[in-house]
Coordinates of C-alpha atoms in Angstrom, one line a residue:
M178 CA 121.0 -9.7 115.0
I179 CA 118.8 -12.8 114.5
F180 CA 115.4 -12.5 112.8
T181 CA 112.6 -14.9 113.4
R182 CA 110.0 -15.7 110.8
P183 CA 107.4 -13.2 112.0
Q184 CA 110.1 -10.5 112.0
W185 CA 111.0 -11.4 108.4
R186 CA 107.4 -11.1 107.3
S187 CA 107.0 -7.8 109.0
W188 CA 110.1 -6.3 107.4
L189 CA 109.1 -7.6 104.0
T190 CA 105.6 -6.2 104.4
R191 CA 107.0 -2.8 105.4
G192 CA 109.4 -2.8 102.4
A193 CA 106.6 -3.8 100.0
V194 CA 104.4 -1.0 101.2
L195 CA 107.3 1.5 100.9
L196 CA 108.1 0.3 97.4
I197 CA 104.5 0.6 96.3
G198 CA 104.4 4.1 97.6
L199 CA 107.6 5.0 95.8
S200 CA 106.6 3.4 92.5
R201 CA 103.6 5.7 92.5
G202 CA 105.9 8.7 92.9
D203 CA 104.4 9.6 96.3
W204 CA 107.3 9.4 98.7
L205 CA 105.4 10.8 101.7
Q206 CA 102.5 8.4 101.3
G207 CA 104.9 5.5 100.9
L208 CA 106.8 6.5 104.1
L209 CA 103.6 6.9 106.1
G210 CA 102.3 3.6 104.8
G211 CA 105.5 1.8 105.9
I212 CA 105.3 3.4 109.3
A213 CA 101.7 2.5 109.7
V214 CA 102.3 -1.2 108.8
G215 CA 105.3 -1.2 111.2
M216 CA 103.2 0.1 114.0
S217 CA 100.6 -2.6 113.3
M218 CA 103.3 -5.2 113.7
L219 CA 104.4 -4.0 117.2
P220 CA 102.0 -6.3 119.2
E221 CA 103.5 -9.3 117.3
E222 CA 107.1 -8.3 118.1
F223 CA 106.6 -6.9 121.6
P224 CA 107.0 -10.2 123.5
L225 CA 110.4 -10.8 121.8
V226 CA 111.6 -7.2 122.5
L227 CA 110.4 -7.4 126.1
T228 CA 112.2 -10.7 126.6
A229 CA 115.4 -9.3 125.2
F230 CA 115.3 -6.4 127.6
M231 CA 114.6 -8.7 130.5
V232 CA 117.7 -10.8 129.5
M233 CA 119.7 -7.6 129.4
G234 CA 118.5 -6.6 132.8
A235 CA 119.4 -10.0 134.2
W236 CA 122.8 -9.8 132.7
R237 CA 123.4 -6.4 134.3
L238 CA 122.2 -7.6 137.7
S239 CA 124.5 -10.6 137.4
R240 CA 127.5 -8.2 137.1
A241 CA 126.4 -6.8 140.5
R242 CA 126.4 -10.4 141.9
V243 CA 122.6 -10.7 141.9
L244 CA 121.0 -14.0 140.6
T245 CA 117.7 -13.6 138.8
R246 CA 115.6 -16.7 138.8
R247 CA 112.6 -15.3 137.0
A248 CA 113.0 -12.6 134.4
A249 CA 109.5 -11.1 135.1
T250 CA 110.8 -10.0 138.5
I251 CA 113.2 -7.5 136.8
E252 CA 110.2 -5.5 135.6
M253 CA 108.7 -5.5 139.1
L254 CA 112.1 -4.4 140.6
G255 CA 112.3 -1.6 138.1
A256 CA 108.9 -0.3 139.1
A257 CA 109.6 -0.5 142.8
T258 CA 110.2 2.7 144.8
V259 CA 110.6 1.1 148.3
L260 CA 112.0 -2.4 149.0
C261 CA 111.5 -4.0 152.4
T262 CA 113.2 -7.2 153.5
D263 CA 113.1 -9.4 156.6
K264 CA 116.3 -11.0 157.6
T265 CA 114.9 -12.7 160.8
G266 CA 115.6 -16.4 160.7
T267 CA 118.3 -16.1 158.0
L268 CA 121.0 -14.0 159.6
T269 CA 119.8 -13.9 163.2
Q270 CA 118.8 -17.6 163.4
D271 CA 115.3 -16.5 164.6
R272 CA 116.7 -15.7 168.1
I273 CA 116.4 -12.7 170.3
I274 CA 118.8 -12.2 173.2
L275 CA 118.0 -10.1 176.3
K276 CA 120.8 -7.6 176.8
R277 CA 119.6 -5.0 179.2
H278 CA 117.0 -4.7 181.9
L279 CA 116.7 -1.0 182.9
D280 CA 114.8 1.1 185.4
M281 CA 113.5 4.6 184.9
R282 CA 117.0 6.1 185.3
G283 CA 118.4 3.8 182.6
E284 CA 120.4 1.7 185.2
E285 CA 120.5 -2.1 185.4
S286 CA 117.8 -3.4 187.7
D287 CA 117.3 -6.9 189.0
R288 CA 113.8 -5.9 190.1
V289 CA 112.8 -5.2 186.5
L290 CA 114.3 -8.6 185.4
H291 CA 112.4 -10.4 188.2
V292 CA 108.9 -9.1 187.4
A293 CA 109.5 -9.5 183.6
W294 CA 110.5 -13.1 184.3
L295 CA 107.4 -13.8 186.4
N296 CA 105.2 -12.4 183.7
S297 CA 106.8 -14.5 180.9
H298 CA 106.9 -17.6 183.1
F299 CA 103.3 -17.6 184.3
Q300 CA 101.6 -16.4 181.1
S301 CA 99.7 -19.1 179.2
G302 CA 99.5 -19.8 175.5
L303 CA 102.3 -19.5 172.9
R304 CA 105.3 -17.5 174.1
N305 CA 106.8 -15.1 171.6
L306 CA 110.5 -14.6 171.0
L307 CA 110.7 -11.8 173.6
D308 CA 109.4 -14.1 176.4
T309 CA 111.8 -16.8 175.3
A310 CA 114.7 -14.4 175.5
V311 CA 113.7 -13.3 179.1
L312 CA 113.4 -16.9 180.3
S313 CA 116.5 -18.1 178.5
H314 CA 118.5 -15.2 180.0
V315 CA 117.6 -16.1 183.5
E316 CA 118.1 -19.8 183.0
L317 CA 121.6 -19.3 181.7
Q318 CA 122.8 -16.5 184.0
R319 CA 120.7 -16.8 187.1
T320 CA 119.9 -19.6 189.6
H321 CA 116.6 -21.5 189.3
G322 CA 113.7 -21.0 191.7
M323 CA 112.8 -17.4 190.9
E324 CA 109.2 -18.5 190.9
A325 CA 109.5 -20.0 194.4
G326 CA 106.6 -18.9 196.6
Y327 CA 104.7 -17.4 193.6
A328 CA 101.5 -19.0 192.1
K329 CA 99.4 -17.9 189.2
V330 CA 96.0 -16.5 190.1
D331 CA 94.7 -15.0 186.8
E332 CA 95.7 -13.6 183.4
I333 CA 94.5 -10.7 181.2
P334 CA 95.4 -11.8 177.7
F335 CA 97.0 -9.6 175.1
D336 CA 95.0 -7.8 172.5
F337 CA 95.9 -5.4 169.8
S338 CA 93.8 -2.5 171.1
R339 CA 95.5 -2.5 174.6
R340 CA 98.9 -3.8 173.4
R341 CA 99.4 -5.2 176.9
L342 CA 99.4 -8.5 178.7
S343 CA 99.0 -8.9 182.4
V344 CA 99.5 -11.8 184.8
V345 CA 98.3 -11.9 188.4
V346 CA 100.3 -14.0 190.9
S347 CA 100.2 -14.5 194.6
R348 CA 103.3 -13.6 196.5
P349 CA 104.8 -15.6 199.4
D350 CA 103.1 -13.2 201.9
G351 CA 99.6 -13.9 200.3
R352 CA 99.2 -10.6 198.6
H353 CA 98.4 -10.5 194.9
L354 CA 100.7 -8.9 192.4
L355 CA 99.6 -7.8 188.9
I356 CA 102.5 -7.7 186.4
C357 CA 101.8 -5.9 183.1
K358 CA 104.1 -5.7 180.0
G359 CA 103.7 -4.2 176.6
A360 CA 104.5 -1.2 174.5
V361 CA 106.1 1.7 176.3
E362 CA 103.3 4.2 175.4
E363 CA 100.6 1.7 176.5
I364 CA 102.2 0.9 179.8
F365 CA 102.8 4.6 180.7
A366 CA 99.1 5.2 180.0
V367 CA 98.1 3.0 183.0
C368 CA 101.0 4.0 185.3
T369 CA 100.9 6.6 188.0
R370 CA 104.1 5.9 189.9
Y371 CA 107.7 4.8 189.2
E372 CA 110.3 2.8 191.0
A373 CA 114.1 3.1 190.4
G374 CA 116.3 1.4 192.9
D375 CA 115.4 2.7 196.4
E376 CA 113.6 5.8 194.9
S377 CA 109.9 5.9 194.1
G378 CA 107.5 8.7 193.3
S379 CA 104.7 10.0 191.1
L380 CA 105.0 10.0 187.4
D381 CA 104.7 13.2 185.4
E382 CA 105.1 14.2 181.8
S383 CA 108.9 14.7 182.1
H384 CA 109.3 11.0 183.0
F385 CA 107.4 10.0 179.9
R386 CA 109.5 12.2 177.6
A387 CA 112.6 10.8 179.2
A388 CA 111.4 7.3 178.6
Q389 CA 110.5 8.1 175.0
E390 CA 114.0 9.5 174.4
Q391 CA 115.6 6.5 176.0
T392 CA 113.4 4.1 174.0
R393 CA 114.2 6.0 170.7
A394 CA 117.9 5.7 171.4
L395 CA 117.7 2.0 172.1
N396 CA 115.6 1.4 169.0
E397 CA 118.1 3.2 166.8
D398 CA 120.8 1.0 168.3
G399 CA 118.9 -2.1 167.2
F400 CA 117.1 -3.0 170.4
R401 CA 113.4 -3.8 170.9
V402 CA 112.0 -2.2 174.0
V403 CA 109.2 -3.6 176.2
A404 CA 108.0 -1.9 179.4
V405 CA 106.9 -3.7 182.5
A406 CA 104.9 -2.4 185.5
Y407 CA 103.2 -3.9 188.5
R408 CA 100.4 -3.3 191.1
E409 CA 99.9 -4.8 194.5
F410 CA 96.5 -5.7 195.8
D411 CA 95.9 -5.7 199.6
E412 CA 92.6 -7.7 199.2
P413 CA 93.1 -10.8 197.1
R414 CA 90.4 -11.8 194.6
H415 CA 89.8 -14.8 192.4
A416 CA 89.4 -12.9 189.1
Y417 CA 90.8 -9.7 187.6
G418 CA 90.0 -7.7 184.5
I419 CA 91.2 -4.9 182.2
T420 CA 90.0 -2.3 184.7
D421 CA 92.6 -3.5 187.1
E422 CA 95.3 -2.4 184.7
A423 CA 95.4 1.1 186.4
E424 CA 97.6 3.0 188.9
L425 CA 100.5 0.8 188.1
T426 CA 104.2 1.3 189.1

């Protein structure tokens, strides 16, 4: 053990107080006096003791192949009960890949892919990683021209209260089509019908429970799930609003 000058002084002071107490024949008072002086020296020695423990902690972490750049972080790590990390951009290269496009029955659907692509293609502003994944999937695996005959009419931007984004496009036959995407719960809240292949019908609570179970299974498997729905308008207009996000399919 190596002693610094403050440590030598503290030990000498303790010894002196203890000897004075013993020379007077009062062992108890000498012992208590030495303890009192030793406690008064703790603030002076605490930084050195704390640093020593930090170094010991860094050494133990190094044996577990963990590099410590700042010793103070060891104290923070020891006080933590939950540790959250984000690996996006490090291990995943900040990329998301579209793997599945499913209908209500959990089957692959080109119709779902088409309306999702139209929404991502015609939306304005900064596209997020999900939009990029949809557009890249089609560009790599499908022919170009999926927007042929479609033109953007209006857009209902995303906000955190609705958690939805809608794009209105005109179809080749002149009718307007509102395409909405967002969180599964929020999309179901404005839907009244479903479409799965050649089958269509009214939504009920059982459909929502089935979609929740399917979404939960996909999330547990590492997927991010986004729902898409649409609504056709027989009478085209120039502008649309949040109130039009209703009675979707």
